[in-house]
Amino acid sequence: MSRLPRLLSACVLLTALLAFAVPVDAQSSATYTITEQDINAYRLPSSIRRFVSNVSVDLQPDQAVVTARITYGRLTVNTASVWQPVISNGRLSWRAVSATVDGVPLSAEQLATLNNTARRAIEDAVRRYLDSRIRRSYRVESVQITDSEVIVTVTFNR
């Protein structure tokens, strides 16, 4: 066999192998649903459970309302906060739009502090939940919150 037919045969074989490696009908996006029940069954890490108890998440259209009791030393307060999803560069983040401590609203400065601290715990919990189900590199494209579900649509990175 001359050199040209061997080269063409090798190209055809390589093309066929690549076609099998990346199926034509491979799904490039998917939707994942997290129910309110799933969220409320989530067990907080022990480092957080020492300070936070009675956590409850109430999903509402386009937002999640989180109530919790926080104990620090001899101080115990009841909190409520309203969170909205934010997608930036394919990553899902959360923003507190309001919060109260024992019924007293947080100031703008206190709300900013909340967004820089507690937000990370929420982001990590949601990311771990999604990562455990997706198990490949992805970008978050959209998030929809209903009265009972958080619906996340992702596209897969190649």
PDB file of C-alpha atoms in Angstrom, residues 43-53:
ATOM      1  CA  ARG A  43     -27.097  19.240  57.104  1.00  0.00           C
ATOM      2  CA  LEU A  44     -24.956  22.255  57.934  1.00  0.00           C
ATOM      3  CA  PRO A  45     -21.254  21.636  58.541  1.00  0.00           C
ATOM      4  CA  SER A  46     -20.411  21.161  62.230  1.00  0.00           C
ATOM      5  CA  SER A  47     -18.391  24.389  62.280  1.00  0.00           C
ATOM      6  CA  ILE A  48     -21.594  26.299  61.465  1.00  0.00           C
ATOM      7  CA  ARG A  49     -24.007  24.152  63.522  1.00  0.00           C
ATOM      8  CA  ARG A  50     -22.251  25.347  66.691  1.00  0.00           C
ATOM      9  CA  PHE A  51     -23.637  28.848  66.066  1.00  0.00           C
ATOM     10  CA  VAL A  52     -26.670  28.342  63.820  1.00  0.00           C
ATOM     11  CA  SER A  53     -29.804  26.326  64.575  1.00  0.00           C
TER      12      SER A  53
END
